[in-house]
XYZ file of C-alpha atoms in Angstrom:
598
model
C 0.000 0.000 0.000
C 2.819 2.441 -0.708
C 0.709 4.741 -2.778
C -1.820 5.465 -0.057
C 0.911 6.205 2.399
C 2.352 8.783 0.089
C -1.001 10.554 -0.421
C -1.599 10.830 3.285
C 1.794 12.326 3.840
C 1.371 15.259 1.427
C -1.245 17.205 3.428
C 0.842 17.048 6.549
C 3.687 18.510 4.603
C 1.533 21.383 3.404
C 0.430 22.163 6.995
C 3.993 22.340 8.137
C 4.737 24.770 5.324
C 1.848 27.120 6.323
C 3.056 27.720 9.862
C 4.469 31.302 10.139
C 6.653 32.283 12.951
C 5.713 35.768 14.422
C 8.661 37.884 15.316
C 8.283 40.401 18.247
C 7.782 44.168 17.219
C 10.749 46.328 18.075
C 10.147 48.677 21.021
C 11.497 51.670 19.102
C 8.832 51.386 16.461
C 6.060 51.303 19.089
C 7.423 54.420 20.708
C 7.443 56.181 17.334
C 3.814 55.336 16.637
C 2.801 56.434 20.123
C 4.672 59.676 19.702
C 2.921 60.367 16.382
C -0.460 59.739 17.955
C 0.340 62.081 20.829
C 1.535 64.801 18.484
C -1.683 64.510 16.444
C -3.802 64.669 19.563
C -1.930 67.708 20.857
C -2.300 69.370 17.461
C -6.024 68.651 17.451
C -6.430 70.067 20.958
C -4.377 73.120 19.995
C -6.462 73.719 16.887
C -9.629 73.422 18.915
C -8.248 75.854 21.465
C -7.243 78.262 18.689
C -10.742 78.200 17.183
C -12.492 78.412 20.542
C -10.328 81.081 22.151
C -8.490 83.116 19.528
C -10.849 82.991 16.531
C -14.154 82.625 18.357
C -15.276 86.269 17.876
C -14.453 86.318 14.176
C -16.129 82.963 13.550
C -19.193 83.961 15.535
C -19.486 87.188 13.571
C -19.165 85.284 10.313
C -21.828 82.800 11.374
C -24.197 85.566 12.416
C -23.697 87.345 9.123
C -24.786 84.199 7.331
C -27.725 83.698 9.669
C -28.855 87.355 9.836
C -30.933 89.194 7.250
C -30.576 92.988 7.413
C -33.264 95.187 5.883
C -32.516 98.875 5.430
C -35.420 101.388 5.651
C -36.869 102.653 2.394
C -36.978 106.232 3.641
C -40.756 106.640 3.557
C -42.332 109.968 4.459
C -45.367 110.820 6.501
C -48.569 111.929 4.769
C -49.820 115.511 4.689
C -53.534 116.188 5.224
C -55.700 119.297 5.253
C -57.650 120.540 8.295
C -60.415 117.964 7.639
C -58.111 115.009 7.024
C -58.157 115.037 3.209
C -54.930 113.669 1.784
C -52.630 116.257 0.286
C -49.410 114.205 -0.063
C -48.577 110.559 0.622
C -46.104 107.808 -0.233
C -47.272 104.954 -2.442
C -45.368 101.816 -3.416
C -43.966 101.919 -6.923
C -41.613 99.633 -8.797
C -38.526 100.045 -10.959
C -38.069 97.456 -13.725
C -34.546 96.189 -14.410
C -33.684 94.087 -17.455
C -30.825 91.581 -17.848
C -31.004 90.421 -21.496
C -28.370 87.694 -21.116
C -30.788 85.791 -18.861
C -33.956 86.287 -20.914
C -35.979 83.112 -20.871
C -39.722 82.577 -21.225
C -41.682 79.803 -19.455
C -41.760 76.693 -21.623
C -38.403 77.424 -23.280
C -35.340 75.228 -23.055
C -33.486 76.468 -19.924
C -30.370 76.945 -22.046
C -32.192 79.165 -24.564
C -31.703 82.943 -24.340
C -34.467 84.960 -25.941
C -33.666 88.122 -27.927
C -34.783 91.473 -26.413
C -37.417 91.831 -29.135
C -39.416 88.879 -27.765
C -39.423 90.335 -24.255
C -40.225 93.845 -25.484
C -43.247 92.474 -27.362
C -44.688 91.077 -24.131
C -43.910 94.185 -22.037
C -45.003 96.883 -24.465
C -48.709 96.678 -23.695
C -48.224 96.517 -19.911
C -45.825 99.454 -19.775
C -47.658 101.507 -22.445
C -44.306 102.010 -24.171
C -43.747 101.259 -27.878
C -41.928 98.004 -28.512
C -39.248 99.772 -30.544
C -38.566 102.145 -27.656
C -38.068 99.236 -25.223
C -35.655 97.531 -27.629
C -33.776 100.815 -27.999
C -33.466 101.163 -24.208
C -32.012 97.665 -23.899
C -29.584 98.112 -26.791
C -26.622 95.734 -26.712
C -26.025 95.810 -22.971
C -26.108 92.384 -21.354
C -27.405 93.408 -17.928
C -28.334 96.182 -15.475
C -30.728 98.141 -17.720
C -33.310 100.377 -16.036
C -36.271 99.762 -18.287
C -39.114 101.614 -16.565
C -39.917 103.708 -13.468
C -42.965 104.412 -11.316
C -44.741 101.162 -12.134
C -47.902 100.735 -10.057
C -48.433 97.529 -8.010
C -51.097 96.171 -10.377
C -48.829 96.439 -13.412
C -45.942 94.963 -11.422
C -48.113 91.939 -10.582
C -48.907 91.470 -14.280
C -45.196 91.565 -15.122
C -44.478 88.941 -12.463
C -47.162 86.686 -13.928
C -45.304 86.687 -17.236
C -42.586 84.641 -15.494
C -39.813 86.000 -17.711
C -36.318 85.287 -16.422
C -33.995 88.279 -16.551
C -36.538 90.838 -15.306
C -36.284 92.270 -11.770
C -38.791 94.528 -10.009
C -37.386 96.855 -7.338
C -39.886 98.343 -4.876
C -39.492 101.930 -3.643
C -41.701 104.665 -2.132
C -43.122 107.233 -4.539
C -44.539 110.617 -3.455
C -48.027 111.313 -4.781
C -50.048 114.523 -4.568
C -53.752 113.602 -4.913
C -54.922 117.230 -5.028
C -52.719 118.043 -8.023
C -51.865 121.732 -8.249
C -54.265 122.797 -5.476
C -51.647 122.919 -2.680
C -48.469 122.946 -4.780
C -47.594 126.540 -3.843
C -47.291 125.662 -0.136
C -46.565 121.910 -0.058
C -43.810 121.742 -2.705
C -42.535 118.429 -4.093
C -39.787 115.791 -4.111
C -37.562 115.289 -7.136
C -36.730 111.913 -8.680
C -34.068 111.302 -6.004
C -36.690 112.071 -3.292
C -34.888 115.257 -2.325
C -37.355 117.993 -1.255
C -37.214 120.996 -3.536
C -39.787 123.493 -2.280
C -42.559 124.253 0.185
C -43.319 122.291 3.322
C -41.671 119.202 1.876
C -38.408 121.106 2.213
C -38.985 123.237 5.318
C -40.528 120.384 7.353
C -38.298 117.644 5.939
C -37.205 116.277 9.321
C -40.781 116.139 10.613
C -42.013 114.372 7.490
C -39.371 111.614 7.593
C -40.537 108.498 9.410
C -38.227 107.346 12.225
C -37.366 103.972 10.717
C -34.603 101.607 11.837
C -32.581 98.972 10.011
C -33.969 95.523 10.849
C -31.562 92.653 11.577
C -33.431 89.335 11.857
C -31.660 86.056 12.686
C -32.851 82.830 11.115
C -32.293 79.216 12.104
C -30.896 76.514 9.866
C -34.386 75.868 8.438
C -35.055 79.569 7.878
C -37.253 80.069 10.946
C -36.995 83.644 12.295
C -35.340 83.880 15.700
C -36.730 86.878 17.612
C -33.670 87.661 19.667
C -31.380 90.692 19.817
C -34.059 92.921 18.262
C -34.098 96.592 19.218
C -37.264 97.773 20.964
C -39.797 99.160 18.511
C -37.950 97.914 15.435
C -41.194 96.733 13.848
C -43.153 99.787 14.960
C -44.354 102.053 12.169
C -45.768 105.381 13.296
C -48.986 106.654 11.774
C -48.235 110.335 12.262
C -49.461 112.840 9.686
C -48.673 116.513 9.164
C -51.974 118.362 9.432
C -52.498 121.666 7.647
C -54.798 124.499 8.652
C -55.873 124.838 4.999
C -59.312 123.663 3.867
C -59.267 121.885 0.506
C -62.821 123.017 -0.296
C -62.122 126.694 0.313
C -58.728 126.407 -1.350
C -60.335 125.046 -4.497
C -62.998 127.741 -4.525
C -60.406 130.491 -4.078
C -58.085 129.053 -6.718
C -60.884 128.756 -9.274
C -62.160 132.307 -8.736
C -58.643 133.776 -8.739
C -57.495 131.921 -11.864
C -60.539 133.030 -13.836
C -60.038 136.678 -12.876
C -56.299 136.669 -13.609
C -57.029 135.162 -17.017
C -59.824 137.644 -17.750
C -57.655 140.645 -16.917
C -54.511 139.142 -18.474
C -52.628 139.743 -15.237
C -49.193 138.361 -14.380
C -50.196 136.626 -11.179
C -52.568 136.715 -8.249
C -53.026 135.470 -4.698
C -55.994 134.913 -2.389
C -55.558 134.448 1.372
C -58.121 133.580 4.038
C -56.965 133.841 7.658
C -58.603 133.191 11.011
C -58.015 136.469 12.836
C -58.239 134.830 16.276
C -55.210 132.543 15.979
C -53.503 133.178 12.622
C -54.549 129.929 10.947
C -54.715 130.182 7.156
C -57.753 128.470 5.675
C -56.776 129.234 2.092
C -53.619 130.352 0.338
C -54.195 130.116 -3.401
C -51.900 131.623 -5.998
C -51.702 131.575 -9.757
C -49.942 130.606 -11.954
C -49.040 127.382 -10.193
C -47.856 123.883 -11.159
C -48.634 120.199 -10.710
C -46.127 118.620 -8.278
C -46.809 115.207 -9.842
C -45.306 116.563 -13.083
C -43.049 119.319 -11.787
C -40.542 118.832 -14.612
C -43.083 120.248 -17.082
C -43.109 123.695 -15.456
C -40.727 126.615 -15.192
C -38.782 126.710 -11.891
C -40.099 130.211 -11.233
C -43.480 128.723 -10.365
C -42.072 126.726 -7.460
C -41.862 129.779 -5.178
C -44.856 131.159 -3.302
C -44.782 134.841 -4.216
C -47.330 135.903 -1.572
C -44.713 135.343 1.150
C -41.590 136.226 -0.851
C -42.398 139.126 -3.201
C -42.681 142.666 -1.866
C -45.062 145.339 -3.120
C -46.427 148.701 -2.016
C -49.846 148.044 -0.466
C -51.365 151.399 -1.394
C -54.829 152.195 -0.078
C -55.266 148.847 1.708
C -52.816 150.212 4.311
C -54.930 153.306 5.053
C -57.045 151.635 7.800
C -53.861 150.596 9.587
C -52.524 154.161 9.446
C -55.791 155.517 10.830
C -55.586 153.007 13.694
C -52.087 154.282 14.537
C -53.334 157.880 14.501
C -56.293 156.983 16.727
C -54.046 155.071 19.122
C -51.783 158.107 19.504
C -54.736 160.489 19.809
C -53.768 162.718 16.880
C -57.215 162.161 15.319
C -60.597 161.616 16.953
C -63.349 159.145 16.001
C -65.658 162.017 14.979
C -62.927 164.168 13.467
C -62.706 165.538 9.932
C -60.086 166.601 7.397
C -60.152 169.020 4.503
C -59.531 167.247 1.209
C -58.442 169.987 -1.190
C -57.604 167.519 -3.962
C -53.874 168.244 -4.178
C -50.955 169.079 -1.873
C -47.312 170.048 -2.243
C -45.037 168.198 0.195
C -41.328 168.944 0.045
C -41.726 170.072 -3.542
C -43.578 166.893 -4.569
C -47.227 166.997 -5.708
C -49.710 164.656 -4.011
C -53.212 164.243 -5.368
C -56.180 161.890 -5.270
C -56.525 159.078 -7.807
C -59.322 160.987 -9.589
C -57.615 164.369 -9.016
C -60.842 165.648 -7.431
C -61.291 167.502 -4.142
C -63.787 166.099 -1.624
C -63.918 169.029 0.771
C -64.366 168.565 4.514
C -64.946 164.857 5.096
C -64.957 162.476 8.052
C -62.733 159.422 8.266
C -65.269 156.840 7.061
C -65.589 158.974 3.924
C -61.801 159.185 3.626
C -61.807 155.396 3.290
C -64.917 155.297 1.086
C -63.461 157.637 -1.542
C -59.895 156.463 -0.797
C -58.635 160.011 -0.384
C -54.849 160.308 -0.501
C -54.955 163.979 0.456
C -57.260 163.222 3.372
C -54.831 160.582 4.668
C -51.871 162.959 4.468
C -53.871 165.542 6.400
C -54.790 162.961 9.047
C -51.227 161.704 9.564
C -49.617 165.171 9.541
C -50.279 165.535 13.256
C -48.225 162.426 14.064
C -44.519 163.102 14.554
C -42.476 161.349 11.809
C -40.202 159.716 14.377
C -43.188 158.281 16.253
C -44.799 157.238 12.966
C -41.622 155.374 11.966
C -41.456 153.698 15.391
C -44.977 152.394 14.856
C -44.167 150.986 11.425
C -41.160 149.226 12.905
C -43.221 147.978 15.870
C -45.701 146.442 13.441
C -42.817 144.430 11.990
C -42.665 145.929 8.511
C -38.949 145.254 8.132
C -38.886 142.006 10.119
C -39.471 138.521 8.799
C -42.959 137.380 9.827
C -43.131 134.736 12.538
C -44.617 132.032 10.323
C -44.104 128.418 9.284
C -44.512 129.316 5.625
C -41.195 128.594 3.895
C -39.288 131.455 2.345
C -41.178 134.285 4.085
C -39.447 137.625 3.519
C -39.161 140.781 5.583
C -40.547 144.040 4.240
C -38.651 147.179 3.311
C -38.808 150.440 5.245
C -36.732 153.563 4.830
C -34.220 154.252 7.563
C -35.434 156.398 10.421
C -33.109 159.191 9.347
C -34.521 159.200 5.811
C -38.087 158.938 7.057
C -37.800 161.826 9.495
C -35.603 164.162 7.437
C -37.565 164.021 4.181
C -41.186 165.245 4.540
C -42.293 163.309 1.462
C -41.616 159.951 3.142
C -44.261 160.091 5.930
C -46.637 161.745 3.442
C -46.468 158.920 0.910
C -46.503 156.306 3.699
C -49.865 157.784 4.773
C -51.501 156.290 1.651
C -49.426 153.103 1.520
C -46.471 153.990 -0.684
C -42.739 154.411 -0.064
C -42.402 151.086 1.779
C -43.021 147.470 0.785
C -44.369 144.296 2.330
C -45.754 140.909 1.300
C -49.453 140.028 0.900
C -49.026 137.734 3.914
C -47.833 140.640 6.082
C -50.776 142.773 4.978
C -53.091 139.926 5.975
C -51.471 139.746 9.411
C -51.893 143.486 10.000
C -55.557 143.487 9.000
C -56.133 140.499 11.279
C -54.741 142.695 14.051
C -57.433 145.299 13.312
C -60.111 142.601 13.335
C -59.171 140.755 16.531
C -58.940 143.737 18.836
C -55.311 144.734 18.316
C -53.350 141.471 18.733
C -50.565 140.679 16.239
C -51.000 136.925 15.670
C -48.588 134.712 13.715
C -49.906 133.439 10.373
C -49.351 129.701 9.938
C -50.509 126.786 7.781
C -49.676 123.730 9.931
C -51.165 122.326 13.112
C -48.327 119.846 13.669
C -48.041 116.057 13.606
C -51.164 114.096 14.465
C -51.606 110.360 15.073
C -54.188 108.085 13.456
C -57.540 109.614 12.658
C -57.141 112.288 15.316
C -57.324 115.846 14.009
C -56.344 118.899 15.986
C -58.781 121.654 16.759
C -58.126 125.332 16.227
C -55.235 126.958 18.068
C -56.101 129.107 21.083
C -56.086 132.893 20.611
C -52.739 134.541 21.263
C -50.499 137.328 20.029
C -48.920 140.579 21.184
C -51.387 143.341 22.035
C -50.427 146.456 20.074
C -53.646 148.426 19.665
C -56.505 149.209 22.013
C -59.675 147.194 21.276
C -61.780 150.366 21.157
C -59.451 151.759 18.466
C -59.816 148.680 16.282
C -63.609 148.633 16.709
C -63.791 152.212 15.439
C -61.664 151.434 12.392
C -63.716 148.294 11.665
C -66.883 150.412 11.627
C -65.222 152.787 9.151
C -64.231 149.829 6.951
C -67.810 148.525 7.052
C -68.933 151.798 5.501
C -66.587 151.135 2.534
C -68.553 147.963 1.700
C -71.911 149.562 2.374
C -71.340 152.881 0.577
C -67.892 152.978 -1.021
C -65.621 151.162 -3.453
C -66.187 147.790 -1.747
C -69.891 147.543 -2.606
C -69.219 144.500 -4.749
C -68.462 142.455 -1.608
C -71.740 143.320 0.108
C -73.721 140.245 1.179
C -77.318 140.608 2.414
C -77.686 139.705 6.076
C -73.965 140.006 6.892
C -71.823 142.838 8.179
C -68.619 142.996 6.151
C -65.822 145.527 6.300
C -63.282 146.117 3.560
C -60.851 148.359 1.733
C -59.836 148.417 -1.914
C -56.414 149.319 -3.203
C -54.963 150.254 -6.594
C -51.253 150.924 -6.187
C -48.543 151.845 -8.621
C -45.970 149.135 -9.172
C -42.336 149.968 -8.593
C -39.215 148.143 -9.717
C -35.793 149.071 -8.347
C -37.256 152.206 -6.788
C -38.829 153.462 -10.023
C -42.571 153.318 -10.754
C -43.458 151.434 -13.926
C -45.764 153.497 -16.192
C -49.212 151.914 -16.390
C -48.349 148.994 -14.100
C -50.766 148.493 -11.219
C -51.360 146.113 -8.348
C -55.060 145.786 -7.528
C -56.119 144.479 -4.132
C -58.973 144.146 -1.682
C -59.096 143.309 2.019
C -62.336 142.129 3.656
C -63.141 141.341 7.299
C -66.220 139.375 8.378
C -68.440 139.505 10.239
C -67.811 142.989 11.626
C -69.872 142.412 14.758
C -67.722 139.386 15.734
C -64.688 139.329 13.398
C -63.437 135.842 12.537
C -61.850 135.977 9.091
C -59.798 138.262 6.881
C -59.882 137.748 3.105
C -57.073 139.308 1.039
C -56.921 139.290 -2.771
C -53.974 140.778 -4.689
C -53.672 140.776 -8.496
C -50.417 141.843 -10.127
C -50.498 143.972 -13.306
C -54.013 143.473 -14.649
C -54.374 144.961 -18.131
C -56.972 147.558 -19.081
C -57.828 151.134 -18.186
C -60.641 150.030 -15.892
C -58.408 147.816 -13.712
C -58.970 148.821 -10.091
C -59.237 147.028 -6.788
C -63.030 147.320 -7.018
C -63.219 145.767 -10.487
C -60.421 143.186 -10.330
C -59.988 142.028 -6.725
C -63.442 142.537 -5.189
C -65.241 139.957 -7.421
C -62.756 137.270 -6.336
C -63.178 138.160 -2.676
C -66.980 138.076 -3.043
C -66.926 134.476 -4.281
C -64.587 133.471 -1.468
C -66.752 135.219 1.136
C -69.889 133.468 -0.101
C -68.205 130.083 0.152
C -66.646 130.882 3.536
C -70.005 131.825 5.060
C -71.429 128.447 4.032
C -68.428 126.278 4.925
C -67.960 127.880 8.345
C -71.724 128.019 8.965
C -71.672 131.676 9.974
C -75.236 132.751 10.787
C -76.639 135.920 9.176
C -76.662 139.158 11.145
C -79.099 142.039 11.127
C -77.878 144.423 8.387
C -76.206 147.490 9.819
C -74.602 150.523 8.236
C -71.631 152.083 9.963
C -72.031 155.606 11.166
C -69.159 158.052 11.350
C -67.392 157.746 14.670
């Protein structure tokens, strides 16, 4: 059986061959491996310490910047409303459309396809009301960052979004809107395209009109959930304050319509109509023409942006005569039942002074002086007042001081120096009938309010301040410096009532109401020289005389025509305003009364 023995022996041989003898690992190698592991561990601990201690602030700031969304304020402005809460100016959301032609793609296209600008312009033309060719021209060959359209309303913006065109971006921004158009433009002003105030209250009350907004920094978690921590108090608070005006939109519209028609009829350069509450100086109307639309300010000449009734000076003429008579009464140089001799013409310091009709009126009382608007009679009345004292009174009334008002751009008047006024006899003589000095229509309104309210010089203003929500402020309390005695002003008011009842102000007479007034037709001067044929026609009315509440002033600059007088040009405008004022303010009728001299 030798063969079997041999086969059994072969596996045993293979087993002996597979046995491997393990040699012991050298100690040096183990120490090396251990050292490497220790070094790695120390390095890891050091790196962790570096990140946790040295770089922790920087890493935390970087993490927060990735987690935090910061929203800067849009710079919205507060609304402006009239005395009844009607909106005059407000911010609305508008959109700016940006185009990036290199990304143009329309829903349903291959994502890799880039549409030509013509295809996009075809879809946008109808929505933007811009010719397709014009849109293509705006895009040109630029690949991106093209401002395609401005002032897009929210409805149109939603339609553009629904188109789903890639490469179009809509940027929201606040846009100032003036719902009343040109009605309040002369006092409110406007913002330009960069939202920089350019005129009116928008400029003078800029800080008050800006909302106190804060930048919002909102942290979000890994899943985008807002984390309301580290927020400043009131960061989400939006105030609802509004700037309230004293002006009444209804009366403003009535005054503007009547004034514009009369200025157009007489081909005058400009005109202004002012209605003021004599008790507290609130202006209910301040309409001027020509004006402009603040929603399209770029279409008008810059000269229209200024309110000339508070900035341009003129000689008031006969409308200043009641104020002069009040000064004379206050100083006792004339008496309520006194008279003067109107001889028709005087020579003062070598200069001739005569009445507008060059007629003599004889011995007349002071109501008649106002009724016939006698220049000679006024000079005779004021002759008894020392020139130095007369000048002191004109200065005390604030003729050469800027009025205390919130109307932007208000100017001081012009008055000769005291030395000139007292050394040249012609100066107090011409001042007696309203010439030789200059003031603004606003200043004249303030002075006549003083006559109406019992002698207090109140500050004319057009704002009641910031109001919250639907709350509207009431009228301001009566105030002002007392300059004239109440009995003096009552006497002058009675004389002015006679002008409406019997004199040149008859056109303002309203049955059942007692109204005082004074017309004026003054020569117009430029650079100290009177312009031949140029006139400024005006009328001042106070109502009701028995309990004065309002002064109405109308001034029209350079009406054309030989029959242009205060009675023919300014009185008809004032009459329409008075009729509307009586209804709007619900002033009850009074028993008709005619003023008696004294």
